XYZ file of C-alpha atoms in Angstrom:
477
model
C 73.242 103.479 171.602
C 73.322 103.376 167.502
C 70.755 104.599 165.710
C 69.204 103.406 161.819
C 66.248 104.300 159.854
C 64.199 101.221 159.453
C 63.145 102.456 155.962
C 65.967 104.576 154.761
C 69.024 102.912 152.961
C 72.577 103.657 155.196
C 74.309 106.631 153.300
C 77.812 105.089 154.107
C 78.116 101.563 152.923
C 80.429 98.659 154.038
C 80.438 99.468 157.354
C 83.364 101.865 157.522
C 85.166 103.017 160.335
C 86.954 106.602 161.005
C 90.455 104.969 159.750
C 88.323 103.393 156.575
C 87.131 107.334 155.719
C 90.606 108.650 156.106
C 92.295 105.283 154.462
C 89.810 105.554 151.380
C 89.474 109.512 150.409
C 93.445 110.195 151.054
C 94.590 107.569 148.907
C 94.402 109.533 145.930
C 95.436 112.228 146.941
C 98.622 111.242 148.635
C 99.551 108.691 145.656
C 100.779 109.137 142.292
C 98.377 110.011 139.308
C 96.765 107.034 138.198
C 97.037 106.869 133.862
C 93.322 107.549 133.528
C 94.200 111.074 135.543
C 96.714 111.787 133.085
C 94.964 111.028 129.741
C 92.039 113.380 131.426
C 94.279 116.239 132.048
C 96.459 116.256 129.229
C 93.161 116.247 127.515
C 92.040 119.383 129.388
C 95.097 120.963 128.462
C 94.818 120.822 124.502
C 91.073 121.792 124.909
C 92.590 124.769 127.089
C 95.141 125.500 124.824
C 93.036 126.008 121.399
C 90.353 127.802 123.756
C 92.947 130.395 124.197
C 94.497 130.501 121.183
C 90.854 131.179 119.866
C 90.512 133.732 122.928
C 93.812 135.669 122.134
C 92.806 136.373 118.823
C 89.139 137.667 119.827
C 91.199 139.769 121.818
C 93.594 140.802 119.481
C 91.264 141.253 116.484
C 87.948 142.492 118.862
C 84.705 141.090 118.675
C 84.038 141.317 115.155
C 85.340 138.131 114.522
C 82.019 136.753 116.646
C 79.130 135.940 114.487
C 77.113 139.135 116.125
C 75.480 141.619 114.051
C 73.731 145.011 114.387
C 70.609 142.988 115.007
C 71.621 140.270 117.527
C 74.241 142.053 119.553
C 74.278 139.134 122.375
C 74.495 135.786 121.531
C 76.898 132.819 122.983
C 79.104 135.285 124.897
C 75.907 136.027 126.868
C 74.366 132.818 126.598
C 77.418 130.865 128.186
C 78.024 133.378 130.669
C 74.359 132.454 132.417
C 74.975 129.332 131.831
C 77.559 128.859 133.663
C 76.797 131.204 136.443
C 73.588 129.081 136.827
C 75.831 125.569 136.817
C 77.386 126.904 140.202
C 74.393 127.401 142.118
C 74.080 123.477 143.288
C 77.482 123.993 145.337
C 75.915 126.820 147.530
C 72.584 125.049 147.911
C 74.258 121.870 149.026
C 76.748 123.471 150.974
C 74.633 126.167 152.635
C 71.040 125.631 152.595
C 70.885 121.679 153.184
C 73.743 122.292 155.907
C 71.226 124.877 157.940
C 68.668 122.440 157.351
C 70.730 119.515 158.837
C 70.425 117.607 155.799
C 73.217 114.439 156.426
C 73.369 112.990 152.574
C 75.185 116.622 151.731
C 78.181 115.508 153.158
C 79.304 113.213 150.387
C 79.604 115.748 147.772
C 79.497 119.649 148.980
C 83.164 119.444 148.785
C 83.142 118.794 145.080
C 79.587 121.012 144.464
C 81.750 123.492 145.975
C 84.758 123.078 144.065
C 82.409 122.915 141.186
C 80.589 125.968 142.514
C 84.314 128.371 142.236
C 85.344 126.452 139.144
C 81.877 127.518 137.000
C 82.179 131.130 138.289
C 85.525 131.813 136.922
C 84.204 130.386 133.960
C 81.573 132.752 134.131
C 83.934 135.301 134.681
C 86.240 134.970 131.871
C 82.959 135.374 129.516
C 82.485 138.878 130.945
C 86.192 140.076 130.439
C 86.158 138.143 126.306
C 83.136 140.535 125.486
C 84.350 143.649 127.167
C 87.149 144.300 124.153
C 89.150 146.128 126.247
C 89.880 143.185 129.367
C 92.195 145.420 130.497
C 89.857 147.879 131.557
C 87.764 145.337 133.516
C 88.598 147.455 136.621
C 86.504 150.541 135.500
C 83.059 148.245 136.485
C 84.316 148.587 139.897
C 83.222 151.617 141.452
C 86.550 152.972 142.482
C 87.958 156.948 143.127
C 89.470 158.150 139.808
C 91.561 161.267 138.170
C 88.354 161.291 135.445
C 86.290 163.887 137.302
C 82.526 162.425 137.606
C 83.346 159.336 135.886
C 81.413 156.347 137.742
C 79.513 153.333 136.896
C 76.334 153.741 136.353
C 74.493 152.329 139.365
C 71.127 151.880 137.880
C 72.772 149.413 135.222
C 71.968 145.378 135.689
C 74.957 145.103 134.305
C 77.031 146.743 137.115
C 74.729 144.876 139.615
C 76.593 141.807 138.043
C 79.787 142.821 139.217
C 78.572 143.240 142.617
C 77.166 139.651 142.552
C 79.239 137.695 140.992
C 82.272 139.013 143.248
C 79.888 138.801 145.844
C 79.507 135.397 145.017
C 82.840 133.931 144.123
C 84.398 135.361 147.547
C 82.313 133.927 149.983
C 81.995 130.526 148.140
C 85.770 130.438 148.134
C 85.856 131.189 151.337
C 83.246 128.693 152.256
C 85.372 126.008 150.844
C 88.523 126.799 152.033
C 87.327 126.942 155.379
C 85.758 123.317 155.496
C 89.039 121.810 153.569
C 91.167 123.247 156.733
C 90.218 119.975 159.154
C 90.999 117.456 156.040
C 94.431 119.801 155.148
C 95.556 119.119 158.849
C 94.910 115.163 158.312
C 96.690 114.981 155.452
C 99.695 117.269 156.674
C 100.068 114.657 159.516
C 99.816 111.591 157.372
C 102.296 113.217 154.457
C 105.690 111.539 154.046
C 107.413 114.286 152.102
C 108.786 118.159 153.955
C 107.376 119.901 150.688
C 103.845 118.117 151.209
C 103.878 118.566 154.632
C 104.960 122.124 154.354
C 102.438 122.772 151.902
C 99.306 121.310 153.565
C 100.551 122.412 156.802
C 100.637 125.913 155.571
C 97.013 125.792 154.500
C 95.776 124.035 157.928
C 96.494 127.345 159.453
C 97.585 125.429 162.554
C 94.522 122.836 163.014
C 95.067 120.941 165.654
C 91.748 119.466 166.453
C 90.558 120.208 169.709
C 87.330 120.596 170.928
C 87.591 124.638 171.102
C 88.854 124.367 167.306
C 85.917 122.110 166.480
C 83.648 124.712 168.256
C 84.937 127.457 166.481
C 85.040 125.683 162.868
C 81.549 124.867 163.453
C 80.369 128.078 164.197
C 81.817 129.869 161.652
C 80.250 127.410 158.950
C 77.081 128.313 159.971
C 77.891 132.020 159.738
C 79.320 131.499 156.592
C 76.058 129.159 155.685
C 74.054 131.991 156.405
C 75.518 134.685 154.217
C 75.390 132.241 151.288
C 71.464 131.292 151.677
C 70.468 134.888 150.250
C 73.130 134.219 147.752
C 71.259 131.622 145.967
C 68.182 133.488 145.630
C 70.364 136.720 144.997
C 72.947 136.291 142.250
C 70.408 134.627 139.490
C 67.381 136.966 139.982
C 70.468 139.742 139.149
C 71.480 138.322 136.361
C 67.900 137.585 135.354
C 67.349 141.529 135.592
C 69.760 142.152 132.891
C 66.866 140.941 130.519
C 63.844 141.824 133.291
C 64.710 145.192 133.523
C 64.972 146.035 129.883
C 62.110 146.588 127.726
C 62.203 143.942 124.682
C 59.409 141.851 123.896
C 60.519 138.224 125.301
C 63.030 140.275 128.175
C 59.798 142.309 129.638
C 58.816 140.401 132.173
C 58.422 140.168 136.214
C 58.693 136.378 135.976
C 62.044 135.715 135.471
C 64.019 135.981 138.794
C 62.317 132.862 140.092
C 62.535 131.062 137.039
C 66.708 131.896 136.534
C 66.657 130.596 139.894
C 65.133 127.300 139.554
C 66.940 126.879 136.247
C 70.290 127.299 137.899
C 69.816 124.930 140.617
C 68.555 122.234 138.128
C 71.357 122.606 135.826
C 73.813 122.739 138.664
C 72.660 119.556 140.289
C 73.011 117.999 136.533
C 76.636 118.526 136.326
C 76.977 117.501 140.226
C 75.968 114.055 139.195
C 77.661 114.197 135.961
C 81.137 115.204 137.995
C 80.632 112.884 140.839
C 79.132 110.187 139.059
C 82.765 109.964 137.438
C 84.306 110.625 139.953
C 83.161 107.806 142.665
C 84.152 105.117 139.851
C 87.727 106.693 139.089
C 88.471 107.357 142.932
C 86.731 103.832 144.023
C 84.217 106.084 146.220
C 80.807 103.924 146.004
C 80.556 103.179 149.375
C 80.487 106.903 150.365
C 78.236 108.566 146.724
C 76.077 106.014 147.059
C 72.624 105.793 145.353
C 71.354 107.092 148.084
C 72.841 109.798 147.113
C 72.093 110.139 143.638
C 68.187 109.246 143.771
C 68.093 112.482 146.093
C 69.779 114.418 143.737
C 67.570 113.532 141.051
C 64.478 114.113 142.662
C 65.839 117.423 142.941
C 66.319 117.552 139.561
C 62.892 116.376 138.941
C 61.251 119.021 141.360
C 63.150 122.063 139.700
C 62.387 120.988 136.565
C 58.812 120.272 136.931
C 59.312 124.777 138.100
C 60.998 125.509 134.865
C 58.687 123.236 133.318
C 55.615 125.472 134.915
C 57.374 128.582 134.135
C 57.707 128.088 129.878
C 53.808 127.866 130.292
C 53.382 130.977 132.266
C 55.773 132.718 130.281
C 52.992 131.775 126.952
C 49.801 132.622 129.195
C 51.477 136.012 130.189
C 52.495 136.685 127.054
C 48.363 135.903 125.677
C 46.930 137.515 128.109
C 48.968 140.893 128.495
C 47.283 141.642 124.967
C 50.393 143.210 123.373
C 50.870 141.928 120.091
C 54.759 142.110 120.007
C 54.845 140.534 123.237
C 52.742 137.090 122.024
C 54.867 137.158 118.406
C 58.441 136.908 120.264
C 56.932 133.706 121.940
C 55.224 132.729 118.766
C 58.287 133.263 117.022
C 60.298 131.124 119.187
C 58.139 128.044 118.747
C 57.674 127.936 115.268
C 60.340 130.485 113.976
C 63.622 129.844 112.311
C 64.951 128.700 115.554
C 62.088 126.694 116.422
C 64.561 123.449 116.341
C 66.333 125.168 119.655
C 62.868 125.811 121.571
C 61.859 122.539 121.231
C 65.236 121.018 122.411
C 64.946 123.281 124.716
C 61.478 121.545 126.182
C 62.449 118.357 125.423
C 65.457 118.358 127.310
C 64.395 120.700 130.317
C 60.318 119.584 130.573
C 60.097 115.968 129.113
C 63.461 114.127 130.199
C 63.254 114.802 133.879
C 59.826 113.589 134.548
C 61.283 110.074 134.028
C 62.978 110.131 137.221
C 59.197 109.402 138.228
C 60.410 105.851 137.844
C 62.462 104.835 141.001
C 64.028 102.352 138.416
C 65.333 105.015 136.775
C 65.692 107.129 139.197
C 68.605 104.681 140.387
C 69.966 104.204 137.550
C 73.641 104.919 137.249
C 73.925 105.041 133.701
C 70.371 106.711 133.092
C 71.038 109.225 135.322
C 74.604 110.492 133.564
C 72.630 110.287 130.278
C 69.677 112.894 131.616
C 71.763 114.790 133.361
C 73.880 115.670 130.176
C 70.591 115.777 128.449
C 69.937 118.851 131.223
C 72.497 120.791 131.026
C 72.316 120.715 127.276
C 68.303 122.152 127.517
C 69.696 124.829 130.024
C 72.036 125.877 127.418
C 69.680 126.193 124.872
C 67.046 127.840 127.300
C 69.562 130.589 127.534
C 70.406 130.581 123.634
C 66.598 131.065 122.835
C 65.838 133.724 125.221
C 69.129 135.367 124.170
C 69.018 135.181 120.438
C 65.133 134.474 119.692
C 64.401 137.752 121.167
C 66.603 139.568 119.500
C 66.807 138.389 115.844
C 63.491 139.933 114.676
C 62.953 143.359 116.187
C 59.671 145.784 115.090
C 61.019 146.441 111.822
C 61.189 143.287 109.657
C 63.747 144.847 107.009
C 66.267 144.721 110.113
C 65.403 140.992 110.894
C 68.730 139.036 111.043
C 69.865 135.632 112.099
C 72.689 134.689 114.091
C 75.244 132.035 113.088
C 78.527 130.858 115.510
C 81.428 131.472 114.242
C 85.026 128.631 115.015
C 85.613 131.972 117.458
C 82.322 131.621 119.437
C 82.714 127.913 119.382
C 86.549 128.275 120.341
C 85.602 130.499 123.089
C 82.941 128.049 124.123
C 85.492 125.384 124.469
C 87.962 127.278 126.223
C 85.633 127.907 129.233
C 85.381 123.987 129.598
C 89.436 123.147 129.196
C 89.651 125.557 132.383
C 86.804 124.240 133.893
C 88.104 120.749 133.832
C 91.725 121.737 134.441
C 90.835 123.140 137.424
C 88.401 120.785 138.669
C 91.306 117.713 137.845
C 93.662 119.095 139.747
C 91.174 119.624 142.613
C 90.174 115.826 142.654
C 94.092 114.962 142.538
C 95.278 117.145 145.173
C 92.771 117.714 147.407
C 90.357 115.525 148.930
C 86.786 115.352 146.910
C 85.011 114.232 150.294
C 84.855 115.644 153.187
C 86.057 113.487 155.599
C 85.420 115.341 158.577
C 81.399 115.344 158.213
C 81.743 111.597 156.749
C 83.173 110.964 160.046
C 80.505 112.799 161.967
C 77.459 111.216 160.398
C 79.173 107.328 160.331
C 77.828 106.598 163.241
C 74.127 106.568 162.265
C 74.111 105.838 158.742
C 77.135 103.513 158.074
C 75.963 99.883 157.309
C 76.910 96.907 159.772
C 76.575 98.775 162.916
C 77.079 97.134 165.909
C 73.801 95.431 167.221
C 71.901 96.509 170.459
C 73.601 95.783 173.826
C 73.276 96.629 177.013
C 74.554 96.481 180.728
C 78.756 96.683 180.868
C 78.770 95.981 177.294
C 77.392 98.874 176.571
C 79.379 100.823 178.736
C 82.286 100.168 177.091
C 80.656 100.722 173.406
C 79.960 104.293 174.561
C 83.767 105.000 176.315
C 84.930 103.841 173.110
C 83.122 106.056 170.706
C 83.643 108.960 172.812
C 86.889 110.140 171.125
C 84.490 111.508 167.875
C 87.740 112.446 166.054
C 90.722 111.454 167.820
C 94.153 111.448 165.464
C 95.210 108.331 167.050
C 91.998 106.032 165.470
C 93.812 107.011 162.203
């Protein structure tokens, strides 16, 4: 018997069948690139090329081309690194934690969110390489046996913890994303008309045959990977926050950073997922799969995490006052009233005030307003990292060493490089791989699709059950 909720709207609209799901999602993979995709990809390549030139010049000339000075030794490089790591958090949360909690609404957005995670971590890692100065020595950050005597990494340094956290996060996320792709790659393999496509998709499908044993192993390994990924949602940005929290610099030396950073990461990550999915659903005509129900649910998560971040901002000020340490108090007063006051209040407006507008159901279900607020949230989260890093450094204990930071064109160009890299990778993913998980959508379509058959009894009911038995029968497609 088909069961639908009398309260919730169906997740999958349009009364889709299994064949419809396959056709709708494979269409953009099997067809030729559209004019819009070519324009977007061309713009991304131009941006990537310009950013690559700035990056090459940075490595050639050294980090002196950035706007850093003797007081502000960290600025846009670490700001962008933390920002990109945070954006990647939503993919792991959607794919792992929501899978363990059996949240069906994740099925339409988890594929793109996982891809976004991988690409965001790559962009974050690029900033680690940028500010090394000698990127060819990057392997020195790994605890590898060497011929330099007792030359080992400092295991007490949070920067080394970053290397372990980011590499683990990237590896697990990549495996999780690829395992989820295998059933869909097999579907595209079976539908391929050219030998090249059949060979490429067939190679990565790893001999998937759709048998009951294969599906059982797939679901088993998915749960194992979800269990491994869940601690990463908390641990990765916790370790990133310790880059600051383990120091003694006023404004950084605070124990609230780990949960505060994790909430902020989920906050910005969901905002970026909203931006990408709202564009994808229109360009690839996936409105029946990425519905207002998905958009509203993600907006609720943005409202929750935005509220948590707002409480963290207030708590920081309270603790700075309650501590009785004048340097700590001044660090926070300087944020709100000092030379960088505009960055602080931009952060507060974007991250605390704007998400509260989603308490209105009308605004929460407005696609245009959701896209606008998601952009605002990501701008605000970038300002948050900038405020934490730069305003805590530019005025230290000695007034004679106070200094201002101003980005150069190479600071900006290296940031632009990360955007070109991210959107180039995402556009390639969206063209040559299914952006929606066909297998998981088919698994929930019977209980969440609109226009389902009416309740029946007797012989017709028995026949309906028999017809529904082969859940993933390839003949249906």
